[in-house]
PDB file of C-alpha atoms in Angstrom:
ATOM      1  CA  UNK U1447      95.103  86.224 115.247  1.00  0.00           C
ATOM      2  CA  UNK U1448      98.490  86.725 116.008  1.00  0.00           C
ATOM      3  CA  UNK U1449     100.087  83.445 115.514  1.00  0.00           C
ATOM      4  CA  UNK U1450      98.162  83.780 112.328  1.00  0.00           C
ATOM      5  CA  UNK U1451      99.731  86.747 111.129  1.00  0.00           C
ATOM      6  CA  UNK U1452     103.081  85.527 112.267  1.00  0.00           C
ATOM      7  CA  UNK U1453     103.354  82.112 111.043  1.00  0.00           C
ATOM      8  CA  UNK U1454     101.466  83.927 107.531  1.00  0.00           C
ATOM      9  CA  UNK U1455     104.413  86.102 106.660  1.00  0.00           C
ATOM     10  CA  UNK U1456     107.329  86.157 104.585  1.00  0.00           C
ATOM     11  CA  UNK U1457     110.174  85.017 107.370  1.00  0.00           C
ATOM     12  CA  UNK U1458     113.391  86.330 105.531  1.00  0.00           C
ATOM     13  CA  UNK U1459     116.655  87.623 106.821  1.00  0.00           C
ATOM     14  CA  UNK U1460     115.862  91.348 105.305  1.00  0.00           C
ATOM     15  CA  UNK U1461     115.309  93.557 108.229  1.00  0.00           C
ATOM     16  CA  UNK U1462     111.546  94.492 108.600  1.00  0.00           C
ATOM     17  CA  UNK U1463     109.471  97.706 109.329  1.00  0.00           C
ATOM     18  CA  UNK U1464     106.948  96.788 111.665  1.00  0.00           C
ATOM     19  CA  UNK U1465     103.341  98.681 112.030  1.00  0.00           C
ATOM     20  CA  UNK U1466     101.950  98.254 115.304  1.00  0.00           C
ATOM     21  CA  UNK U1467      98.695 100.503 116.189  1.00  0.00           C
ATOM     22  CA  UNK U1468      95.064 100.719 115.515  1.00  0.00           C
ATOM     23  CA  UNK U1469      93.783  98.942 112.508  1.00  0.00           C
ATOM     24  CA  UNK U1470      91.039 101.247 111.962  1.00  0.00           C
ATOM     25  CA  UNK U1471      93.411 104.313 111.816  1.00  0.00           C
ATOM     26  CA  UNK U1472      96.153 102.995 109.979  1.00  0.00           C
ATOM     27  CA  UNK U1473      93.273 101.461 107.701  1.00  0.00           C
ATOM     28  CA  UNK U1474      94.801 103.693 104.815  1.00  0.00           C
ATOM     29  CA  UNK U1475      98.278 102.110 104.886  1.00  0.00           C
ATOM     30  CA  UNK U1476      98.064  98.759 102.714  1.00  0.00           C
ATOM     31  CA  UNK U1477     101.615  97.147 103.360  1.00  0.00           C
ATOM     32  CA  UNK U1478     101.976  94.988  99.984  1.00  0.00           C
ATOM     33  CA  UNK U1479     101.684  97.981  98.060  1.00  0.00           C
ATOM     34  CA  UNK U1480     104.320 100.012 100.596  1.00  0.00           C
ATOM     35  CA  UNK U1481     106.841  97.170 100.477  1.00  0.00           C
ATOM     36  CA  UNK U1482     106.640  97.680  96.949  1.00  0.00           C
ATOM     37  CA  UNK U1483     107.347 100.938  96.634  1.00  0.00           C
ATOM     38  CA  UNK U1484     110.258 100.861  99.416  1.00  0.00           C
ATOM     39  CA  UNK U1485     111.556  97.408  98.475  1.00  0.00           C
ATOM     40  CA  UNK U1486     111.285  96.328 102.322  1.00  0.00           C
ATOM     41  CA  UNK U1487     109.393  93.563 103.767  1.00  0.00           C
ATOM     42  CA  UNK U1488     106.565  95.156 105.911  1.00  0.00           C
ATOM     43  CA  UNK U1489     105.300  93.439 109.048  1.00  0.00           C
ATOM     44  CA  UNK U1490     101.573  94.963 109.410  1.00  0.00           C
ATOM     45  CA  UNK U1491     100.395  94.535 112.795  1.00  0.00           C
ATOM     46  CA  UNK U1492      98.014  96.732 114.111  1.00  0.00           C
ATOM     47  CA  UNK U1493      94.680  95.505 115.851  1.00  0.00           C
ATOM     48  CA  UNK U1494      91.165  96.972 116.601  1.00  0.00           C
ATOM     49  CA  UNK U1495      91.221  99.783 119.277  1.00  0.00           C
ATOM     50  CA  UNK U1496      94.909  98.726 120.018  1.00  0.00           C
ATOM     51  CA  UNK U1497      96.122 101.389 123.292  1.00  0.00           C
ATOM     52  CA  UNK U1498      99.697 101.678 124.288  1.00  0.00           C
ATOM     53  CA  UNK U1499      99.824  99.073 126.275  1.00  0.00           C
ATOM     54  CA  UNK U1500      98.508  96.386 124.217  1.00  0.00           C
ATOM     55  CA  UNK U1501     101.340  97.684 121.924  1.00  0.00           C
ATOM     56  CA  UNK U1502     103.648  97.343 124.449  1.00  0.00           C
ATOM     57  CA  UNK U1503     102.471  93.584 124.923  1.00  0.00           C
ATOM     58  CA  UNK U1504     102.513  92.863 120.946  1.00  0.00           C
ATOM     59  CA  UNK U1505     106.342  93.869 121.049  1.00  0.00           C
ATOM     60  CA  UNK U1506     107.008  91.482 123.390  1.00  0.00           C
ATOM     61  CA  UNK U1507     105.382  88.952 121.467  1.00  0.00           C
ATOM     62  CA  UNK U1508     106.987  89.854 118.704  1.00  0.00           C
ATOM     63  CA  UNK U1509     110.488  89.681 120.147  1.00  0.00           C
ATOM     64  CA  UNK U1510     109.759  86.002 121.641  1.00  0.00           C
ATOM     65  CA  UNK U1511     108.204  85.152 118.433  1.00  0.00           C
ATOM     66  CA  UNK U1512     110.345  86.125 115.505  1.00  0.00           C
ATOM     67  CA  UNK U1513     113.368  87.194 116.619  1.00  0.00           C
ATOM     68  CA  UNK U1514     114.818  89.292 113.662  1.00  0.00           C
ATOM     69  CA  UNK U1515     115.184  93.163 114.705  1.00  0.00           C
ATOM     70  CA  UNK U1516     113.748  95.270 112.487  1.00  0.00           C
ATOM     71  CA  UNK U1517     114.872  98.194 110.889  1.00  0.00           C
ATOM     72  CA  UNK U1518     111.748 100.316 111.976  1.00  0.00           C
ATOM     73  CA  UNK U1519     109.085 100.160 113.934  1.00  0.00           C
ATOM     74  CA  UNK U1520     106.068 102.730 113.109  1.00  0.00           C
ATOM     75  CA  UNK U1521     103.241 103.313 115.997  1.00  0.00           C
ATOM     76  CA  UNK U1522     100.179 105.478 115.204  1.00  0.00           C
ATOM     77  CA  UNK U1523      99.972 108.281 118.312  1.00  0.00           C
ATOM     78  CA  UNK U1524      96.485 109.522 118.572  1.00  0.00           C
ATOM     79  CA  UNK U1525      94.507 111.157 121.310  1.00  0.00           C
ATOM     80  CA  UNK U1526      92.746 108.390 121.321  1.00  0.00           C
ATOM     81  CA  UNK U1527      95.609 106.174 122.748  1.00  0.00           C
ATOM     82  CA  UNK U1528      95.620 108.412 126.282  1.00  0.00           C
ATOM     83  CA  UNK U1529      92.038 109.111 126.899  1.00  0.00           C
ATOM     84  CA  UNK U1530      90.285 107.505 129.659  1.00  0.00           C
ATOM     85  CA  UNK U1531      87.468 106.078 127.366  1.00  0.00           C
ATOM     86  CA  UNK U1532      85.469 103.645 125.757  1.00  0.00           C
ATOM     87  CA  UNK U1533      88.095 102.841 123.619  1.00  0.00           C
ATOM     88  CA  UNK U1534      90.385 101.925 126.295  1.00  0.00           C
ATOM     89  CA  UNK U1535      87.967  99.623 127.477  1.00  0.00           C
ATOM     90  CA  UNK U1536      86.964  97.950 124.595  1.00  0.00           C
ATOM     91  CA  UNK U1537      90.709  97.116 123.980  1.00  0.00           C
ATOM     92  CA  UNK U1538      91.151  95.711 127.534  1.00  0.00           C
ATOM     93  CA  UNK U1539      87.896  93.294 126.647  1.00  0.00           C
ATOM     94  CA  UNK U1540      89.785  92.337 123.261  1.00  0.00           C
ATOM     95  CA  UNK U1541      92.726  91.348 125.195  1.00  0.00           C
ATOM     96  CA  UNK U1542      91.868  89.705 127.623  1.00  0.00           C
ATOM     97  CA  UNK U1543      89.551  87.665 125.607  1.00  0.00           C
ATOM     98  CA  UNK U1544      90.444  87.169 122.267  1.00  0.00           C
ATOM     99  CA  UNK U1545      94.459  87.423 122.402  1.00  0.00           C
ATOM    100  CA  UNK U1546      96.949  85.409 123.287  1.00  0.00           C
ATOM    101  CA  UNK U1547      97.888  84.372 126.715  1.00  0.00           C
ATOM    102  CA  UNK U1548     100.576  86.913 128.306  1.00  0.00           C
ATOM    103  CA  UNK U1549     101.895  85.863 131.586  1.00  0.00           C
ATOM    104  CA  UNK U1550     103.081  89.637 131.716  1.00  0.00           C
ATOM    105  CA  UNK U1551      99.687  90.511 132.372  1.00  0.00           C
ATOM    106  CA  UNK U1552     100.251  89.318 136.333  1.00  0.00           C
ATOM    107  CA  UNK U1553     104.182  90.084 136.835  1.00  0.00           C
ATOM    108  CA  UNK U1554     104.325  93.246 135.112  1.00  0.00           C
ATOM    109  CA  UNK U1555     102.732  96.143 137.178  1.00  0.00           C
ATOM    110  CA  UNK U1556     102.268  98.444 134.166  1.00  0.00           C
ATOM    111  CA  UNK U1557     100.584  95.555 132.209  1.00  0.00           C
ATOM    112  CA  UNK U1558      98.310  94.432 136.078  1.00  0.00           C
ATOM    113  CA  UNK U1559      97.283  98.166 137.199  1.00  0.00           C
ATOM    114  CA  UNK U1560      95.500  98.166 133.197  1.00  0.00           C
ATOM    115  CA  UNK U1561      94.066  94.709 132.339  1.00  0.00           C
ATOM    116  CA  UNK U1562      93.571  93.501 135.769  1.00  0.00           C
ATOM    117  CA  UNK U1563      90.889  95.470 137.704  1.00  0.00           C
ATOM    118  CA  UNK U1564      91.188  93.019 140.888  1.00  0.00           C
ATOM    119  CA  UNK U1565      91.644  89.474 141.832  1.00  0.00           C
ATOM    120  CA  UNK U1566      88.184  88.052 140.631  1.00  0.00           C
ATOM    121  CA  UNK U1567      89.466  89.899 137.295  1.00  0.00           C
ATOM    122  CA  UNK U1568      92.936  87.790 137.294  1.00  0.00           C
ATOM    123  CA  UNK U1569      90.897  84.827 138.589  1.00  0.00           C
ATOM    124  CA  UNK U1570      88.665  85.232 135.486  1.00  0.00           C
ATOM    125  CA  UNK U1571      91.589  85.418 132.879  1.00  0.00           C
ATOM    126  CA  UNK U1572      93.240  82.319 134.176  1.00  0.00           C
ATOM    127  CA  UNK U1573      89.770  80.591 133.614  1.00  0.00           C
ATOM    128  CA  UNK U1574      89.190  82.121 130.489  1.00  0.00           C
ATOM    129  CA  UNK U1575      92.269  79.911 129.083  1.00  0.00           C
ATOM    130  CA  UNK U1576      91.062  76.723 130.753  1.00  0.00           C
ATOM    131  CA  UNK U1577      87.453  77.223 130.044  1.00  0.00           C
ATOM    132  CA  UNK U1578      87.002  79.509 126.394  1.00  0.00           C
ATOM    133  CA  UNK U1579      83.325  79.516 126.771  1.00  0.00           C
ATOM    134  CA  UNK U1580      83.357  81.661 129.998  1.00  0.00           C
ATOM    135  CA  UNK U1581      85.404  84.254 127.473  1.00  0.00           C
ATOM    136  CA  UNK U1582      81.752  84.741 125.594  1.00  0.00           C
ATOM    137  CA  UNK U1583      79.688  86.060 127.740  1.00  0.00           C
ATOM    138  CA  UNK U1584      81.931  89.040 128.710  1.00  0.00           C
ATOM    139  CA  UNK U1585      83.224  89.449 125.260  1.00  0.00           C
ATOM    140  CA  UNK U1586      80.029  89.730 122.763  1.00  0.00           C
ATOM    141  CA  UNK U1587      78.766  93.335 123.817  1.00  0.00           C
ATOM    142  CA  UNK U1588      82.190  94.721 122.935  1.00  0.00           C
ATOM    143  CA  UNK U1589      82.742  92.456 120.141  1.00  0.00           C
ATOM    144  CA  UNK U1590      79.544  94.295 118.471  1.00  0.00           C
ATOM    145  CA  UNK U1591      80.502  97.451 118.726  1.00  0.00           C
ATOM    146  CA  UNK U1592      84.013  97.200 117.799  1.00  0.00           C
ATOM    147  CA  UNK U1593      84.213  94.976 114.829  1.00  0.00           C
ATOM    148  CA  UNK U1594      79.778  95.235 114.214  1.00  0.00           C
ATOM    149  CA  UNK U1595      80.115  99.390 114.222  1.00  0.00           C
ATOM    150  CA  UNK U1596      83.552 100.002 113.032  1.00  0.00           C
ATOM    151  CA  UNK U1597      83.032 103.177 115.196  1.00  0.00           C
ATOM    152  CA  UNK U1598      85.648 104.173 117.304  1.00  0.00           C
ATOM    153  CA  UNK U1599      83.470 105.551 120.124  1.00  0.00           C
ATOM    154  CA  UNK U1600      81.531 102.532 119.999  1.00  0.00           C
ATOM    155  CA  UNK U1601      78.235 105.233 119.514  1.00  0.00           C
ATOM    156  CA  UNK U1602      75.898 102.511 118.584  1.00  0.00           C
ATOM    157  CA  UNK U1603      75.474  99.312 120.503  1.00  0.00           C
ATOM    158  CA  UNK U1604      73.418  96.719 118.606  1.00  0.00           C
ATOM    159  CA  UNK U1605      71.152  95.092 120.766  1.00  0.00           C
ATOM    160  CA  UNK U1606      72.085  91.146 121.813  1.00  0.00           C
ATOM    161  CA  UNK U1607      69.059  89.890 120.835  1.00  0.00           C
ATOM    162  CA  UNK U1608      70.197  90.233 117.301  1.00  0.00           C
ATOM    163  CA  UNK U1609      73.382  88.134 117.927  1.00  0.00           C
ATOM    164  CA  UNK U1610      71.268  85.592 119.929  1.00  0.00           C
ATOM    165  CA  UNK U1611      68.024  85.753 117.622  1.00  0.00           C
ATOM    166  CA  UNK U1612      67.332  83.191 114.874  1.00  0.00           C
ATOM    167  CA  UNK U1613      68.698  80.107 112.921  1.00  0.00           C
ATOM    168  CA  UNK U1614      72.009  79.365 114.900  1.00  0.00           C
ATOM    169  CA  UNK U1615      73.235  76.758 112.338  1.00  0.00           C
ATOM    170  CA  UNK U1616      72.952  79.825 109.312  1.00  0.00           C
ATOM    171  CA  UNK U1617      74.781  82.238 111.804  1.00  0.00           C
ATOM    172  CA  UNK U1618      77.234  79.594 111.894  1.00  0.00           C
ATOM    173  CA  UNK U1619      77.691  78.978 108.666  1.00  0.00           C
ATOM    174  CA  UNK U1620      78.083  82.614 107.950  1.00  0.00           C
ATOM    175  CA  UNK U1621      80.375  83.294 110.843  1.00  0.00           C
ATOM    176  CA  UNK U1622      82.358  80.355 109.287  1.00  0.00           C
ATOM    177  CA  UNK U1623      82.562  81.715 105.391  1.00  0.00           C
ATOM    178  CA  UNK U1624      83.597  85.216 106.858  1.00  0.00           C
ATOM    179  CA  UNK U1625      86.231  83.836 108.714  1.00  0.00           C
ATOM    180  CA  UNK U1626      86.979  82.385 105.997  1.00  0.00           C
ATOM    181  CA  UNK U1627      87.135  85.236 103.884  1.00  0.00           C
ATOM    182  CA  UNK U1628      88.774  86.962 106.344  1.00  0.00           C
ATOM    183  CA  UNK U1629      91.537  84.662 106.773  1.00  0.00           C
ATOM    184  CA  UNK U1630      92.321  85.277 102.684  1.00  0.00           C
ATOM    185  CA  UNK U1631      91.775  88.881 103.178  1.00  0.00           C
ATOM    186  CA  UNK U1632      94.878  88.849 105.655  1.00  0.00           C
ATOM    187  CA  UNK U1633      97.403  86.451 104.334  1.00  0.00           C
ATOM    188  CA  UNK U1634      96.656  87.482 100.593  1.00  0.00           C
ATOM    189  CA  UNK U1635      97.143  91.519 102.146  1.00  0.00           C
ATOM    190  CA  UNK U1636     100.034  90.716 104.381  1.00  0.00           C
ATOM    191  CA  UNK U1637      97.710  91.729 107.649  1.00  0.00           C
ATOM    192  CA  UNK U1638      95.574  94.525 105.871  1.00  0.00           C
ATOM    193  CA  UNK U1639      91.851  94.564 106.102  1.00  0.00           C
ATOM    194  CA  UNK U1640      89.828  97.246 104.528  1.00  0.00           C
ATOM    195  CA  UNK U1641      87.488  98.100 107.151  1.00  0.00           C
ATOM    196  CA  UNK U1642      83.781  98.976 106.195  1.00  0.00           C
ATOM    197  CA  UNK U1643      83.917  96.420 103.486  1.00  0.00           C
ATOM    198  CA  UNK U1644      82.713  93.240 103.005  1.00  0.00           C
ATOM    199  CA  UNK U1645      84.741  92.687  99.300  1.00  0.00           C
ATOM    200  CA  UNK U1646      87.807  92.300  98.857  1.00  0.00           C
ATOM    201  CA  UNK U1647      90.270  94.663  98.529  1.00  0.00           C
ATOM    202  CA  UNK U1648      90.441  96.655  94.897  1.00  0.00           C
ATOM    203  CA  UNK U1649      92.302  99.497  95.714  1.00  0.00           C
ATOM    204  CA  UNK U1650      89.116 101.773  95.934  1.00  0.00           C
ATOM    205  CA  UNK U1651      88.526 104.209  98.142  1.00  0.00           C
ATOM    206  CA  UNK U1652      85.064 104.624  99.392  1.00  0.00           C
ATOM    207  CA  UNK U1653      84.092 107.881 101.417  1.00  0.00           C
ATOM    208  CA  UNK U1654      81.776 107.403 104.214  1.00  0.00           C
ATOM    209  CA  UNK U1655      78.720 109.764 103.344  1.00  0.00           C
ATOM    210  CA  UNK U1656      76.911 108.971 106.462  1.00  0.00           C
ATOM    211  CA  UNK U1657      78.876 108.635 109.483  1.00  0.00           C
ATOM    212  CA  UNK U1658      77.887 108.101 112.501  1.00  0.00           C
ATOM    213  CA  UNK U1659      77.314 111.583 114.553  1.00  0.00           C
ATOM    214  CA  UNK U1660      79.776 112.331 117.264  1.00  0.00           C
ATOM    215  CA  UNK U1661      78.764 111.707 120.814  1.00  0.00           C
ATOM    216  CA  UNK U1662      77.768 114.325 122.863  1.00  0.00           C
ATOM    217  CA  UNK U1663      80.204 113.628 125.609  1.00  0.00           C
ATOM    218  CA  UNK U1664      83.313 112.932 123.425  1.00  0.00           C
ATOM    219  CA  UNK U1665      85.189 115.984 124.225  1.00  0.00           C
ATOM    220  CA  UNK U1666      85.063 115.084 128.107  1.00  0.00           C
ATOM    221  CA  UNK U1667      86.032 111.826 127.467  1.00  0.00           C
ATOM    222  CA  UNK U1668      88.754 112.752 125.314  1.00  0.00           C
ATOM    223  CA  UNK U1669      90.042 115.233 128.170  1.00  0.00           C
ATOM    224  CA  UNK U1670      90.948 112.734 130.917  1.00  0.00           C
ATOM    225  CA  UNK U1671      93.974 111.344 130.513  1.00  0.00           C
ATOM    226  CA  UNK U1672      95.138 107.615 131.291  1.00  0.00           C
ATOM    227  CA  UNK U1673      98.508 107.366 133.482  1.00  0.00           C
ATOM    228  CA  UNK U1674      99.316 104.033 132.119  1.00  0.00           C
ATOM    229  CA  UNK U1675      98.865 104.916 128.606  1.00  0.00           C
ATOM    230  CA  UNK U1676     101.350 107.605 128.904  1.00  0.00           C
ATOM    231  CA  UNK U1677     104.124 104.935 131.288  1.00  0.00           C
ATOM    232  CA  UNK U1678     103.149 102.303 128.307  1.00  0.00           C
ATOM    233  CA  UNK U1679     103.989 104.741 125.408  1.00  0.00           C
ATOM    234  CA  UNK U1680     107.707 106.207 128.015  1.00  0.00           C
ATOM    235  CA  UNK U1681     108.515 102.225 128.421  1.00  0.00           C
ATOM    236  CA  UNK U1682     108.031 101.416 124.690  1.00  0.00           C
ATOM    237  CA  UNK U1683     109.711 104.024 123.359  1.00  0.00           C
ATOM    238  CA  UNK U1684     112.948 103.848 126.005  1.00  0.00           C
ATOM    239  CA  UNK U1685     113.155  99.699 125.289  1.00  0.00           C
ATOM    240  CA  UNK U1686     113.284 100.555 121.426  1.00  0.00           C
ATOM    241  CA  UNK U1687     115.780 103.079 122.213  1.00  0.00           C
ATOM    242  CA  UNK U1688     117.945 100.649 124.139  1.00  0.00           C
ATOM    243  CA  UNK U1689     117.559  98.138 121.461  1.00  0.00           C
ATOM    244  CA  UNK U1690     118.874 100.852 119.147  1.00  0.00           C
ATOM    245  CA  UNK U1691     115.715 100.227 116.954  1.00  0.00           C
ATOM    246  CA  UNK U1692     114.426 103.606 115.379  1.00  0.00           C
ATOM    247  CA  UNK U1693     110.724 104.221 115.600  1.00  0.00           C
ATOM    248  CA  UNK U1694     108.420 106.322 113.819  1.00  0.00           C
ATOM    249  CA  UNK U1695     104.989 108.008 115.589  1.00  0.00           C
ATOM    250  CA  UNK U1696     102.570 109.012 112.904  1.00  0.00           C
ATOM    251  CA  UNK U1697      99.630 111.156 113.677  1.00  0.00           C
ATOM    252  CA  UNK U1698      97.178 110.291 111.089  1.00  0.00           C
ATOM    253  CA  UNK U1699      93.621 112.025 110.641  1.00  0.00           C
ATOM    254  CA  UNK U1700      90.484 110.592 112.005  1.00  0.00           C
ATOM    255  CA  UNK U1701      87.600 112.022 110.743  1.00  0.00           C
ATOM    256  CA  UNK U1702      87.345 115.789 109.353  1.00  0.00           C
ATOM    257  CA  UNK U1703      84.374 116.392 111.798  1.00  0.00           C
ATOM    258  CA  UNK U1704      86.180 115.084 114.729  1.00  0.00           C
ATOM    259  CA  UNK U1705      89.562 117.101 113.524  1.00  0.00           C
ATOM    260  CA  UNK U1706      87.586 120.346 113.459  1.00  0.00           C
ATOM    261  CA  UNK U1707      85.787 120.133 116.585  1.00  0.00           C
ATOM    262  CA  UNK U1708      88.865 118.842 118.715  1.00  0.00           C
ATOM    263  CA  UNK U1709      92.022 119.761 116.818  1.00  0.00           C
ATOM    264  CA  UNK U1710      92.765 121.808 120.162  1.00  0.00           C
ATOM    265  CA  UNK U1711      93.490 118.297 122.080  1.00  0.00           C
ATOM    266  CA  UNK U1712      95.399 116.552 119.354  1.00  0.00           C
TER     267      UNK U1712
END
């Protein structure tokens, strides 16, 4: 996905702002329409469940990759991005499975102590890259939850009999056409997908009359804080800093439940 988005955008000289976050939160922001109104190419790159670190990682990329500073970078802070929770994990899952290699991962301790549980674990990723298939097996629970649910909290696990179940050659083919229309979506949105739908985008919002109920435990969750999320957000911020690029935080609402029963931790 990301040498997707990269190779998919409008490479000019004109200094960028860069979006770099959760997808899901920063769902609301559609960058064509923003470059429009501020007459600045916008470089949308947020991902599913993206945490600190993995935005740490995506800078790096994007540095090797493009090369032209930008004139800001905007990162969605959340309480989300320091709790020790599901959220976390499901992000570590997407990374190491689904993104690009990043030797980092082993020589950087901040990048290690996160992604890399243990040996086996580093052992694993290496193998991953050699062998994709091995990725599948770990992957497809999380996969389900994040991009299946949509839910943050990953609430409601579909079961993987309904992944496995059934004509293989139709899942295919539907796999294929939504990949398809997902690939539009992006490059015709500049990196924007309107999550919950299955259209595409018209501009129209949709509330969501029946969320999904808040777990039980959330608040407990929410509570325990990750160290590495908080060195990730002190090493991104000081590098921009040094780099005398300005960056933006932006604390954008959740869910009006979820802002009324833990406003107190955000």
């Amino acid at each position: 996905m990301n040498s997707f988005l990269y190779t998919k955008s409008n490479l000019n000289s004109e200094a960028p702002i860069v979006f770099i976050g959760d997808s899901q939160i920063l769902s609301g922001i559609h960058p064509q329409e923003l470059e429009i109104k501020i007459g600045r190419p916008i470089w949308f790159l947020p991902r599913p469940s993206e945490q600190p670190e993995g935005m740490l990682l995506r800078w790096k990329e994007y540095e090797r990759k493009i090369k032209i500073k930008p004139s800001l970078v905007v990162v969605n802070g959340s309480v989300f991005s320091i709790a020790d929770m599901d959220v976390a994990s499901a992000h570590r899952s997407l990374e190491l499975n689904y993104d690009s290699f990043h030797f980092e991962i082993f020589t950087k301790t901040i990048f290690r102590n996160f992604y890399l549980k243990n040996i086996s674990s580093g052992l694993y990723y290496l193998l991953g890259r050699i062998f994709p298939f091995l990725r599948l097996n770990a992957s497809v629970s999380t996969t389900l939850k994040i991009i299946g649910e949509g839910d943050e909290f990953s609430y409601s696990e579909k079961k993987i009999e309904n992944l496995l179940s059934g004509n293989p050659i139709e899942k295919w083919r539907f796999n294929l056409n939504r990949n398809r229309f997902l690939e539009i979506e992006y490059s015709k949105n500049k990196g924007y997908l309107d999550w919950g739908k299955e259209l595409s985008y018209d501009g129209v919002c949709v509330p969501n009359k029946n969320s999904i109920p808040l777990p039980p435990n959330a608040e407990a969750a929410l509570n325990k804080t990750r160290v590495s999320s908080l060195n990730a957000w002190r090493e991104l911020f000081s590098y921009l800093k040094s780099q005398n690029v300005p960056i933006l935080a932006l604390s954008i609402p959740f869910r009006p439940d979820f802002e009324k029963k833990f406003r107190h931790l955000l």
